[in-house]
């Protein structure tokens, strides 16, 4: 009976032992890591499937081999130490290096657990975990941390780590000392907003609290140790995990004080240039050409003076304004100078779109490229037409003054003997009775009167004459002139046609002088048509003035000569003295009128004489 009970207990123990074995085998087979069993000599007794895969010894028999066969030789001493410590009953935990069959190392973590049988350590049970990737990641992390530490400590920008909710700085880079003047310790643990300019506080608060998924950028001023304000550009980036779950922000600040100063200076310079351009555009004609002299830009003043639109000028050269006044050599020399890179200055006579001459004081500035050659030219012109006319008038006045003085002297010297000659001639006339002598003396007296009339004409040039002005009928005056000039017109095959509006009011004038003007103008027109032609003489009123117009279809006058007509001693005739037209203009001016000449070569000439009904001194 007792024997049967002992057998029953043995069966129960056997069942329990079987269950324990199955549990161990299941753990050994399905443990998701390397697991092997060593005897007390360090020989491998068993290894699980995962361990077989991890060790890469799939086709190599490893049972009954010493564990050091699979460990890097330099690690043997340390691994043996931990093995023997485990045989003493201690659980050991350490890292070492395994080798594949190809002798490739990989990092592992080992846990040695003593195996007890009958209360004695009979072997070592080892758990192995591959930590190659972990160690590589840890190394990379340490390397990155070292790089970022070096960057943070040596960058010229400010770096701060800030708690968003509290605004407290947990880290400040050493660059704070060089940029803001205070040591780094001053900022750690202090408020992010403490040294921000009062007017920029809202900007700083918005920077931290608006930074979530995207970086935020803002500009504001921070106080320097010397009391000045430094302008910074701050870029804030959110860190996913902060201390104790609090959001953290990395703020990188760049000193842009010099940049802002440069921007301000640039804006000031641009404003100055804009103001200078405005002043230049208001006072000068400005145009720009490329290296070939083709116009690429013009200002409004240029278009206003030249009478061309911008569209008409762009793509053209400045020769579109050529008046023909200057010879080609003038422009060749100018081009040679500016193409060499030198600035050219001079005066140029141009012509508007409608054919009117104008003068410009011109400065041409070449813009030089990197190759040392001009790539564009800037033309700056000032309209000096009025000045040139004034200079011309002054020169004419100077000549008239000289001629006037000469005329006064000549008239004085001639009149004295002329008076004597006329007196003695009249005495001879009373003494001689012969008809032939009387005829000769009459001729002499007529000639003396003609000389006296010529002297009177000279006196017109000398000074305004105190002549008598009376009311005159211009229609009768013109008819008298035509009677005198008719013979010369007929001999030259010239027909004179008159167009007179009725009821022309009488004007205040000296009839003889006005007759002298008309005779001179008509004779010039007749002489301008050597092959014959037609003269149209028109008379018509305009408001308080009367216009006398003499139009011929003769040879006309070239442009370059037209502007010189009326100058002393300038004439287009072979036997002329250049005084006739000048005397006519002086007479008309003395009558407070104007004499204008318009002519086109090959088409004819128009002379317009404008006279007031009444002189201004009579109106008073």
Coordinates of C-alpha atoms in Angstrom, one line a residue:
X1 CA 0.0 0.0 0.0
X2 CA 2.8 2.3 1.0
X3 CA 4.7 1.4 -2.2
X4 CA 1.7 2.3 -4.4
X5 CA 1.6 5.8 -2.8
X6 CA 5.3 6.4 -3.6
X7 CA 4.7 5.5 -7.2
X8 CA 1.8 7.8 -7.4
X9 CA 3.9 10.7 -6.1
X10 CA 6.6 9.9 -8.6
X11 CA 4.1 10.2 -11.5
X12 CA 2.8 13.5 -10.2
X13 CA 6.4 14.9 -10.1
X14 CA 7.1 13.5 -13.5
X15 CA 4.0 15.3 -14.9
X16 CA 5.1 18.6 -13.2
X17 CA 8.6 18.1 -14.6
X18 CA 7.2 17.5 -18.1
X19 CA 5.1 20.7 -17.8
X20 CA 8.1 22.7 -16.7
X21 CA 10.2 21.3 -19.5
X22 CA 7.5 22.2 -22.1
X23 CA 7.4 25.7 -20.7
X24 CA 11.1 26.0 -20.9
X25 CA 11.2 24.6 -24.4
X26 CA 8.4 27.0 -25.5
X27 CA 10.3 30.0 -24.0
X28 CA 13.5 28.8 -25.5
X29 CA 12.0 28.2 -29.0
X30 CA 9.8 31.3 -29.2
X31 CA 11.9 34.0 -27.3
X32 CA 12.3 36.9 -29.9
X33 CA 16.0 37.1 -29.1
X34 CA 19.1 35.1 -29.0
X35 CA 19.3 32.5 -26.1
X36 CA 21.9 29.9 -25.5
X37 CA 23.0 27.5 -22.7
X38 CA 26.6 27.1 -21.6
X39 CA 28.0 24.3 -19.3
X40 CA 30.4 25.1 -16.5
X41 CA 33.3 24.9 -19.0
X42 CA 31.8 27.5 -21.3
X43 CA 30.8 25.1 -24.1
X44 CA 27.5 25.8 -25.9
X45 CA 24.9 23.2 -25.1
X46 CA 22.0 24.6 -26.9
X47 CA 20.9 27.8 -28.9
X48 CA 17.5 28.8 -30.0
X49 CA 16.4 29.4 -33.6
X50 CA 16.5 33.2 -33.3
X51 CA 20.0 33.0 -31.9
X52 CA 21.0 30.8 -34.8
X53 CA 19.7 33.5 -37.2
X54 CA 21.2 36.4 -35.3
X55 CA 24.7 34.8 -35.1
X56 CA 24.6 34.1 -38.8
X57 CA 25.9 30.6 -38.2
X58 CA 23.2 28.9 -40.0
X59 CA 25.4 26.3 -41.7
X60 CA 28.0 26.0 -38.9
X61 CA 27.8 23.5 -36.1
X62 CA 28.1 25.6 -32.9
X63 CA 27.1 23.1 -30.2
X64 CA 30.0 21.9 -28.0
X65 CA 32.1 24.9 -29.1
X66 CA 33.4 27.4 -26.6
X67 CA 31.5 30.7 -26.5
X68 CA 34.7 32.7 -27.1
X69 CA 34.9 31.3 -30.7
X70 CA 32.1 33.8 -31.6
X71 CA 33.3 36.8 -29.7
X72 CA 35.9 39.5 -30.7
X73 CA 39.3 38.5 -29.3
X74 CA 39.8 41.9 -27.6
X75 CA 36.6 41.2 -25.6
X76 CA 37.6 37.8 -24.3
X77 CA 39.0 38.9 -21.0
X78 CA 35.9 40.9 -20.1
X79 CA 33.4 38.3 -21.2
X80 CA 35.3 35.5 -19.3
X81 CA 35.2 37.7 -16.2
X82 CA 31.5 38.0 -16.4
X83 CA 31.1 34.2 -17.1
X84 CA 33.0 33.2 -14.0
X85 CA 31.1 35.7 -11.9
X86 CA 27.9 34.1 -13.1
X87 CA 29.2 30.6 -12.2
X88 CA 29.6 32.0 -8.7
X89 CA 25.8 32.6 -8.7
X90 CA 25.7 36.2 -9.9
X91 CA 23.5 37.6 -12.7
X92 CA 25.8 39.7 -14.9
X93 CA 24.8 42.3 -17.5
X94 CA 27.2 43.8 -20.0
X95 CA 27.9 44.7 -23.7
X96 CA 30.3 43.0 -26.0
X97 CA 31.0 42.3 -29.7
X98 CA 30.0 39.2 -31.6
X99 CA 31.5 38.0 -34.8
X100 CA 29.7 36.5 -37.8
X101 CA 31.3 33.6 -39.7
X102 CA 32.7 36.2 -42.1
X103 CA 34.4 37.9 -39.0
X104 CA 32.1 40.9 -39.3
X105 CA 31.5 42.4 -35.8
X106 CA 28.1 43.5 -34.4
X107 CA 27.3 44.9 -31.0
X108 CA 25.2 42.9 -28.5
X109 CA 23.9 43.2 -24.9
X110 CA 24.4 40.0 -22.7
X111 CA 22.6 38.9 -19.6
X112 CA 24.2 35.9 -17.9
X113 CA 21.9 33.9 -15.6
X114 CA 23.3 31.0 -13.5
X115 CA 21.6 27.6 -14.0
X116 CA 21.1 25.7 -10.7
X117 CA 20.7 21.9 -10.5
X118 CA 20.4 20.5 -7.0
X119 CA 21.2 23.9 -5.7
X120 CA 24.6 24.0 -7.5
X121 CA 25.5 26.1 -10.5
X122 CA 26.0 23.8 -13.4
X123 CA 26.0 26.2 -16.3
X124 CA 25.1 29.7 -17.6
X125 CA 21.9 30.7 -19.4
X126 CA 22.6 33.7 -21.7
X127 CA 20.1 36.2 -23.2
X128 CA 21.5 38.2 -26.1
X129 CA 20.1 41.4 -27.7
X130 CA 21.4 43.0 -30.9
X131 CA 22.2 46.7 -30.1
X132 CA 24.1 47.6 -33.3
X133 CA 21.5 50.0 -34.5
X134 CA 21.0 51.5 -31.0
X135 CA 24.7 52.1 -30.6
X136 CA 24.9 53.6 -34.1
X137 CA 22.0 55.9 -33.3
X138 CA 23.5 56.9 -30.0
X139 CA 26.8 57.6 -31.6
X140 CA 25.1 59.7 -34.3
X141 CA 23.1 61.5 -31.6
X142 CA 26.2 62.3 -29.7
X143 CA 27.9 63.4 -32.9
X144 CA 25.0 65.6 -33.8
X145 CA 24.9 67.0 -30.2
X146 CA 28.5 67.8 -30.4
X147 CA 28.1 69.5 -33.8
X148 CA 25.2 71.6 -32.6
X149 CA 27.1 72.4 -29.5
X150 CA 30.0 73.6 -31.6
X151 CA 27.7 75.6 -33.8
X152 CA 25.9 77.2 -30.9
X153 CA 29.1 78.1 -29.1
X154 CA 30.9 79.5 -32.2
X155 CA 28.1 81.0 -34.3
X156 CA 27.9 84.8 -34.8
X157 CA 24.1 84.6 -34.3
X158 CA 22.2 84.6 -31.1
X159 CA 20.6 81.2 -30.1
X160 CA 18.1 80.9 -27.3
X161 CA 16.0 78.1 -26.0
X162 CA 12.7 79.5 -24.6
X163 CA 9.7 78.1 -22.8
X164 CA 6.6 79.3 -24.6
X165 CA 4.2 79.6 -21.8
X166 CA 6.5 81.3 -19.3
X167 CA 8.8 83.0 -21.7
X168 CA 11.9 81.9 -19.7
X169 CA 15.2 81.4 -21.4
X170 CA 16.7 78.0 -20.6
X171 CA 19.8 78.3 -22.9
X172 CA 21.7 81.3 -24.4
X173 CA 24.6 80.9 -26.8
X174 CA 28.0 82.5 -26.0
X175 CA 27.5 84.9 -28.9
X176 CA 25.3 87.1 -26.6
X177 CA 28.4 88.5 -25.1
X178 CA 29.9 89.7 -28.4
X179 CA 26.6 91.0 -29.9
X180 CA 24.8 92.4 -26.9
X181 CA 27.7 93.0 -24.5
X182 CA 26.3 91.0 -21.5
X183 CA 27.7 87.6 -20.4
X184 CA 25.6 84.6 -21.3
X185 CA 24.7 83.9 -17.7
X186 CA 22.7 87.1 -17.6
X187 CA 20.1 85.6 -19.9
X188 CA 19.7 82.1 -18.7
X189 CA 16.6 81.8 -16.4
X190 CA 15.5 85.3 -17.4
X191 CA 12.5 86.5 -19.4
X192 CA 12.7 86.4 -23.2
X193 CA 11.0 89.9 -23.3
X194 CA 13.3 91.6 -20.7
X195 CA 15.7 93.3 -23.1
X196 CA 13.2 94.0 -26.0
X197 CA 12.4 97.6 -26.8
X198 CA 9.1 98.7 -25.2
X199 CA 7.6 99.5 -28.6
X200 CA 8.5 96.0 -29.9
X201 CA 7.1 93.9 -27.0
X202 CA 4.0 92.9 -28.9
X203 CA 6.1 91.7 -31.8
X204 CA 8.1 89.5 -29.4
X205 CA 5.0 88.0 -27.8
X206 CA 3.5 87.3 -31.2
X207 CA 6.7 85.6 -32.4
X208 CA 6.7 83.0 -29.6
X209 CA 3.0 82.3 -29.5
X210 CA 2.4 82.1 -33.2
X211 CA 5.1 79.5 -33.8
X212 CA 3.5 76.1 -34.0
X213 CA 4.2 74.0 -37.1
X214 CA 6.0 76.7 -39.2
X215 CA 8.9 78.9 -38.3
X216 CA 8.0 82.5 -37.6
X217 CA 10.2 85.5 -38.4
X218 CA 10.1 89.0 -36.8
X219 CA 12.3 92.1 -36.4
X220 CA 12.7 93.9 -33.2
X221 CA 15.3 95.8 -31.1
X222 CA 17.2 94.6 -28.1
X223 CA 19.2 96.6 -25.6
X224 CA 23.0 96.6 -25.8
X225 CA 25.1 96.9 -22.7
X226 CA 26.2 100.4 -23.8
X227 CA 22.6 101.5 -23.8
X228 CA 22.0 101.5 -27.6
X229 CA 19.4 99.4 -29.4
X230 CA 20.5 96.6 -31.7
X231 CA 18.0 95.6 -34.5
X232 CA 17.7 91.8 -34.7
X233 CA 15.9 89.5 -37.1
X234 CA 14.5 86.6 -35.0
X235 CA 13.6 83.2 -36.5
X236 CA 11.6 81.0 -34.1
X237 CA 11.1 77.2 -34.5
X238 CA 9.0 75.0 -32.3
X239 CA 10.6 71.9 -30.6
X240 CA 8.2 68.9 -30.5
X241 CA 8.8 67.9 -26.9
X242 CA 9.7 70.4 -24.2
X243 CA 10.5 70.0 -20.6
X244 CA 7.6 68.5 -18.5
X245 CA 5.5 68.7 -21.6
X246 CA 5.8 72.5 -22.0
X247 CA 6.3 73.8 -25.5
X248 CA 9.8 75.0 -26.3
X249 CA 11.0 77.4 -29.0
X250 CA 14.5 77.7 -30.5
X251 CA 15.0 81.4 -31.4
X252 CA 17.9 82.2 -33.7
X253 CA 18.6 86.0 -34.0
X254 CA 20.7 87.7 -36.6
X255 CA 22.1 91.2 -36.1
X256 CA 20.7 93.3 -38.9
X257 CA 21.5 96.7 -37.5
X258 CA 24.0 97.4 -40.2
X259 CA 21.6 96.0 -42.8
X260 CA 18.8 98.3 -41.6
X261 CA 21.2 101.3 -41.6
X262 CA 22.2 100.4 -45.2
X263 CA 18.5 100.0 -46.2
X264 CA 17.8 103.4 -44.7
X265 CA 20.8 104.9 -46.5
X266 CA 19.7 103.2 -49.7
X267 CA 16.2 104.7 -49.3
X268 CA 17.6 108.1 -48.7
X269 CA 19.9 107.8 -51.7
X270 CA 17.0 106.6 -53.9
X271 CA 14.9 109.6 -52.7
X272 CA 17.8 111.9 -53.6
X273 CA 18.1 110.3 -57.0
X274 CA 14.4 110.6 -57.5
X275 CA 14.5 114.3 -56.5
X276 CA 17.5 114.9 -58.8
X277 CA 15.7 113.1 -61.6
X278 CA 12.6 115.2 -61.0
X279 CA 14.7 118.4 -61.0
X280 CA 16.6 117.3 -64.1
X281 CA 13.4 116.4 -65.9
X282 CA 11.9 119.8 -65.1
X283 CA 14.8 121.7 -66.4
X284 CA 16.6 119.7 -69.0
X285 CA 16.0 117.5 -72.1
X286 CA 17.2 114.0 -71.1
X287 CA 17.7 111.1 -73.4
X288 CA 19.5 107.7 -73.4
X289 CA 21.0 105.8 -76.3
X290 CA 22.6 102.4 -76.6
X291 CA 26.2 101.9 -77.7
X292 CA 25.1 102.3 -81.4
X293 CA 23.4 105.7 -80.7
X294 CA 19.8 104.4 -80.9
X295 CA 17.5 106.2 -78.5
X296 CA 16.1 103.9 -75.7
X297 CA 14.6 106.6 -73.4
X298 CA 13.5 110.2 -73.4
X299 CA 11.9 112.4 -70.8
X300 CA 8.7 114.5 -71.2
X301 CA 10.8 117.8 -71.6
X302 CA 12.6 116.2 -74.6
X303 CA 9.3 115.4 -76.3
X304 CA 7.8 118.9 -75.4
X305 CA 10.7 120.8 -77.0
X306 CA 11.3 118.6 -80.0
X307 CA 7.6 118.2 -80.7
X308 CA 8.0 114.4 -81.2
X309 CA 6.2 111.8 -79.2
X310 CA 8.1 109.2 -77.2
X311 CA 7.0 106.5 -79.7
X312 CA 8.3 108.5 -82.6
X313 CA 11.7 108.9 -80.9
X314 CA 12.4 105.4 -79.5
X315 CA 14.5 103.4 -81.9
X316 CA 15.7 106.5 -83.8
X317 CA 19.1 108.2 -83.6
X318 CA 19.5 111.9 -82.6
X319 CA 20.1 112.7 -86.3
X320 CA 16.3 112.9 -86.5
X321 CA 16.8 116.4 -85.0
X322 CA 19.5 117.5 -87.4
X323 CA 18.9 121.0 -88.7
X324 CA 21.7 120.9 -91.3
X325 CA 23.4 123.8 -89.4
X326 CA 26.5 121.8 -88.4
X327 CA 28.8 120.0 -90.9
X328 CA 29.2 116.3 -90.7
X329 CA 32.8 116.7 -89.3
X330 CA 31.2 118.3 -86.2
X331 CA 29.3 115.1 -85.4
X332 CA 32.2 112.9 -86.4
X333 CA 34.5 114.6 -83.9
X334 CA 31.7 114.4 -81.2
X335 CA 31.3 110.7 -81.8
X336 CA 35.0 110.1 -81.7
X337 CA 35.3 111.7 -78.3
X338 CA 32.4 110.0 -76.6
X339 CA 33.3 106.6 -78.0
X340 CA 36.7 107.0 -76.3
X341 CA 34.8 107.3 -73.0
X342 CA 35.3 111.1 -72.6
X343 CA 32.5 113.4 -71.7
X344 CA 31.5 115.8 -74.6
X345 CA 30.1 119.3 -74.0
X346 CA 29.0 121.8 -76.6
X347 CA 26.1 123.7 -78.3
X348 CA 24.0 122.1 -81.0
X349 CA 21.5 123.6 -83.4
X350 CA 18.5 121.2 -83.8
X351 CA 15.2 121.3 -85.6
X352 CA 11.8 120.3 -84.2
X353 CA 9.3 118.0 -85.9
X354 CA 7.5 121.1 -87.3
X355 CA 10.8 122.5 -88.7
X356 CA 11.6 125.2 -86.0
X357 CA 15.2 125.7 -85.1
X358 CA 16.2 125.5 -81.5
X359 CA 19.6 125.6 -79.7
X360 CA 20.6 123.2 -76.9
X361 CA 23.6 123.3 -74.5
X362 CA 24.5 119.6 -74.6
X363 CA 26.5 117.3 -72.3
X364 CA 27.0 113.6 -73.3
X365 CA 28.1 111.2 -70.6
X366 CA 29.3 107.7 -71.7
X367 CA 28.6 104.8 -69.3
X368 CA 31.6 102.4 -69.4
X369 CA 31.2 98.6 -69.1
X370 CA 33.5 96.1 -67.6
X371 CA 35.2 95.7 -71.0
X372 CA 36.2 99.4 -70.9
X373 CA 33.9 100.4 -73.7
X374 CA 30.7 102.5 -73.5
X375 CA 27.5 100.5 -73.4
X376 CA 25.1 103.5 -73.3
X377 CA 25.2 107.3 -73.5
X378 CA 23.2 109.8 -71.5
X379 CA 22.4 113.1 -73.2
X380 CA 21.6 116.1 -71.0
X381 CA 20.4 119.2 -72.9
X382 CA 19.3 122.6 -71.9
X383 CA 17.3 124.8 -74.2
X384 CA 19.3 127.9 -74.9
X385 CA 17.3 129.2 -77.9
X386 CA 16.3 132.4 -76.1
X387 CA 19.9 133.0 -75.0
X388 CA 21.2 132.5 -78.5
X389 CA 18.6 134.9 -79.9
X390 CA 19.6 137.5 -77.3
X391 CA 23.2 137.0 -78.1
X392 CA 22.4 137.4 -81.8
X393 CA 20.4 140.5 -81.1
X394 CA 23.2 141.9 -79.0
X395 CA 25.7 141.3 -81.8
X396 CA 23.3 143.0 -84.2
X397 CA 22.8 145.9 -81.8
X398 CA 26.5 146.3 -81.5
X399 CA 26.9 146.4 -85.3
X400 CA 24.0 148.8 -85.6
X401 CA 25.6 151.0 -82.9
X402 CA 28.9 151.1 -84.9
X403 CA 27.1 151.7 -88.1
X404 CA 24.9 154.4 -86.4
X405 CA 28.0 156.2 -85.2
X406 CA 29.6 155.9 -88.6
X407 CA 26.5 157.1 -90.3
X408 CA 26.2 160.1 -88.0
X409 CA 29.8 161.0 -88.7
X410 CA 29.6 160.5 -92.4
X411 CA 26.3 162.5 -92.6
X412 CA 27.9 165.4 -90.7
X413 CA 31.0 165.4 -92.8
X414 CA 29.0 165.2 -96.1
X415 CA 26.3 167.8 -95.2
X416 CA 28.7 170.6 -94.6
X417 CA 30.3 170.6 -98.1
X418 CA 26.9 169.6 -99.5
X419 CA 25.4 172.8 -98.3
X420 CA 28.2 174.8 -99.8
X421 CA 28.0 173.0 -103.1
X422 CA 24.2 173.5 -103.3
X423 CA 24.5 177.2 -102.4
X424 CA 27.2 177.9 -105.0
X425 CA 25.3 175.9 -107.6
X426 CA 22.2 178.1 -107.0
X427 CA 24.4 181.2 -107.4
X428 CA 25.6 179.9 -110.7
X429 CA 22.1 179.2 -111.8
X430 CA 21.1 182.8 -111.2
X431 CA 24.2 184.1 -113.2
X432 CA 24.2 181.8 -116.2
X433 CA 21.6 182.4 -118.9
X434 CA 22.5 179.8 -121.4
X435 CA 19.8 177.1 -121.7
X436 CA 22.4 174.3 -121.8
X437 CA 24.1 175.7 -118.7
X438 CA 20.7 175.9 -116.9
X439 CA 20.0 172.3 -117.9
X440 CA 23.4 171.1 -116.4
X441 CA 22.8 173.1 -113.3
X442 CA 19.3 171.6 -112.8
X443 CA 20.9 168.2 -113.1
X444 CA 23.5 169.1 -110.5
X445 CA 20.8 170.3 -108.1
X446 CA 18.8 167.1 -108.5
X447 CA 21.9 165.0 -107.8
X448 CA 22.7 167.1 -104.7
X449 CA 19.1 166.5 -103.5
X450 CA 19.6 162.8 -104.0
X451 CA 22.8 162.8 -102.1
X452 CA 21.0 164.6 -99.3
X453 CA 18.2 161.9 -99.3
X454 CA 20.9 159.2 -99.0
X455 CA 22.4 161.0 -96.0
X456 CA 19.0 161.1 -94.4
X457 CA 18.7 157.3 -94.8
X458 CA 22.0 157.0 -93.0
X459 CA 20.6 159.1 -90.2
X460 CA 17.9 156.5 -89.7
X461 CA 20.7 154.1 -88.6
X462 CA 22.3 156.7 -86.4
X463 CA 19.4 157.4 -84.0
X464 CA 15.6 157.6 -84.1
X465 CA 14.5 160.6 -86.1
X466 CA 12.1 163.2 -84.7
X467 CA 10.1 162.8 -87.9
X468 CA 6.5 164.0 -88.4
X469 CA 3.9 161.3 -88.1
X470 CA 0.6 162.0 -89.8
X471 CA -2.5 160.0 -90.6
X472 CA -1.9 158.2 -93.9
X473 CA -4.1 156.1 -96.2
X474 CA -2.2 152.9 -96.8
X475 CA -4.2 152.2 -100.0
X476 CA -3.1 155.5 -101.6
X477 CA 0.5 155.0 -100.2
X478 CA 0.7 151.5 -101.8
X479 CA -0.6 152.9 -105.1
X480 CA 2.0 155.6 -105.2
X481 CA 4.7 152.9 -104.5
X482 CA 3.4 150.7 -107.3
X483 CA 3.6 153.6 -109.7
X484 CA 7.3 154.1 -108.9
X485 CA 8.2 150.4 -109.1
X486 CA 6.0 149.5 -112.0
X487 CA 8.6 150.2 -114.7
X488 CA 11.2 148.0 -113.0
X489 CA 8.6 145.2 -112.6
X490 CA 7.6 145.3 -116.3
X491 CA 11.3 145.3 -117.4
X492 CA 11.8 142.1 -115.4
X493 CA 8.7 140.4 -116.5
X494 CA 7.2 140.5 -113.1
X495 CA 3.4 141.0 -112.5
X496 CA 2.3 142.6 -109.2
X497 CA -1.2 141.6 -108.0
X498 CA -2.8 143.6 -105.2
X499 CA -5.3 142.3 -102.7
X500 CA -6.6 145.1 -100.5
X501 CA -9.6 144.8 -98.2
X502 CA -11.8 147.9 -98.3
X503 CA -12.3 150.3 -95.5
X504 CA -8.7 149.9 -94.2
X505 CA -8.3 152.5 -91.4
X506 CA -5.7 155.2 -91.7
X507 CA -2.5 154.7 -89.7
X508 CA -0.1 157.1 -88.0
X509 CA 3.2 157.0 -89.8
X510 CA 5.9 158.9 -91.8
X511 CA 4.8 158.3 -95.4
X512 CA 8.2 158.7 -96.9
X513 CA 9.8 156.1 -94.6
X514 CA 7.0 153.6 -95.1
X515 CA 7.3 154.1 -98.9
X516 CA 11.1 153.5 -98.6
X517 CA 10.4 150.2 -96.8
X518 CA 7.9 149.0 -99.4
X519 CA 10.1 150.0 -102.3
X520 CA 13.0 148.1 -100.8
X521 CA 10.9 145.0 -100.2
X522 CA 9.3 145.0 -103.7
X523 CA 12.7 145.6 -105.4
X524 CA 14.1 142.5 -103.5
X525 CA 11.2 140.4 -104.6
X526 CA 11.7 141.5 -108.3
X527 CA 15.4 140.8 -108.1
X528 CA 14.7 137.3 -106.6
X529 CA 12.8 136.4 -109.9
X530 CA 15.4 137.0 -112.7
X531 CA 13.2 134.9 -115.1
X532 CA 10.1 136.7 -114.2
X533 CA 7.2 135.7 -111.9
X534 CA 4.4 137.0 -109.7
X535 CA 4.2 139.2 -106.6
X536 CA 1.0 139.3 -104.5
X537 CA 0.8 142.4 -102.3
X538 CA -1.9 142.0 -99.6
X539 CA -3.3 144.6 -97.2
X540 CA -5.7 143.6 -94.4
X541 CA -6.5 144.6 -90.8
X542 CA -6.1 142.5 -87.6
X543 CA -7.6 144.1 -84.5
X544 CA -5.7 147.3 -83.9
X545 CA -3.0 146.6 -86.5
X546 CA -2.6 146.5 -90.2
X547 CA -0.7 143.7 -92.1
X548 CA 1.2 144.4 -95.3
X549 CA 2.2 141.1 -96.9
X550 CA 4.5 140.8 -100.0
X551 CA 4.6 137.2 -101.4
X552 CA 6.8 136.2 -104.4
X553 CA 7.4 132.8 -106.1
X554 CA 11.1 133.4 -106.6
X555 CA 14.2 131.4 -105.7
X556 CA 13.6 131.5 -102.0
X557 CA 16.3 131.8 -99.3
X558 CA 18.2 128.7 -97.8
X559 CA 17.6 128.0 -94.1
X560 CA 21.2 128.7 -93.1
X561 CA 21.0 132.2 -94.7
X562 CA 17.5 133.1 -93.6
X563 CA 18.5 133.7 -89.9
X564 CA 21.2 136.1 -90.9
X565 CA 19.0 138.5 -93.0
X566 CA 18.9 141.9 -91.6
X567 CA 22.4 141.7 -90.1
X568 CA 24.6 144.7 -91.0
X569 CA 26.6 144.1 -94.2
X570 CA 25.1 140.6 -94.7
X571 CA 23.6 140.3 -98.2
X572 CA 22.7 137.6 -100.8
X573 CA 23.2 140.0 -103.7
X574 CA 26.4 140.3 -105.6
X575 CA 26.4 144.2 -105.5
X576 CA 24.4 144.6 -102.2
X577 CA 25.8 146.3 -99.1
X578 CA 23.6 144.5 -96.6
X579 CA 22.1 147.8 -95.3
X580 CA 18.8 148.0 -97.1
X581 CA 16.8 145.4 -95.1
X582 CA 18.5 146.5 -91.9
X583 CA 17.3 150.1 -92.6
X584 CA 13.8 148.8 -93.3
X585 CA 13.6 146.9 -90.0
X586 CA 14.8 150.0 -88.1
X587 CA 12.1 152.1 -89.8
X588 CA 9.4 149.5 -88.9
X589 CA 10.7 149.3 -85.3
X590 CA 10.6 153.1 -85.0
X591 CA 6.9 152.8 -86.1
X592 CA 6.4 150.2 -83.2
X593 CA 5.8 147.5 -85.7
X594 CA 7.5 144.2 -86.8
X595 CA 9.0 142.9 -90.0
X596 CA 9.1 139.1 -90.5
X597 CA 10.6 137.1 -93.3
X598 CA 9.5 133.5 -94.1
X599 CA 11.1 131.7 -97.0
X600 CA 11.6 128.2 -98.4
X601 CA 14.3 127.5 -101.0
X602 CA 12.8 127.0 -104.4
X603 CA 9.3 128.0 -103.3
X604 CA 9.5 131.8 -102.7
X605 CA 9.5 134.3 -99.9
X606 CA 6.9 136.1 -97.8
X607 CA 7.6 139.4 -96.1
X608 CA 5.0 140.5 -93.4
X609 CA 5.0 144.1 -92.1
X610 CA 2.8 144.7 -89.1
X611 CA 2.0 148.3 -88.2
X612 CA -0.2 149.6 -85.4
X613 CA -3.1 152.0 -86.2
X614 CA -1.8 154.5 -83.7
X615 CA 1.6 154.8 -82.0
X616 CA 1.7 154.3 -78.2
X617 CA 2.9 157.8 -77.5
X618 CA -0.1 159.1 -79.3
X619 CA -2.4 156.9 -77.2
X620 CA -1.0 158.6 -74.1

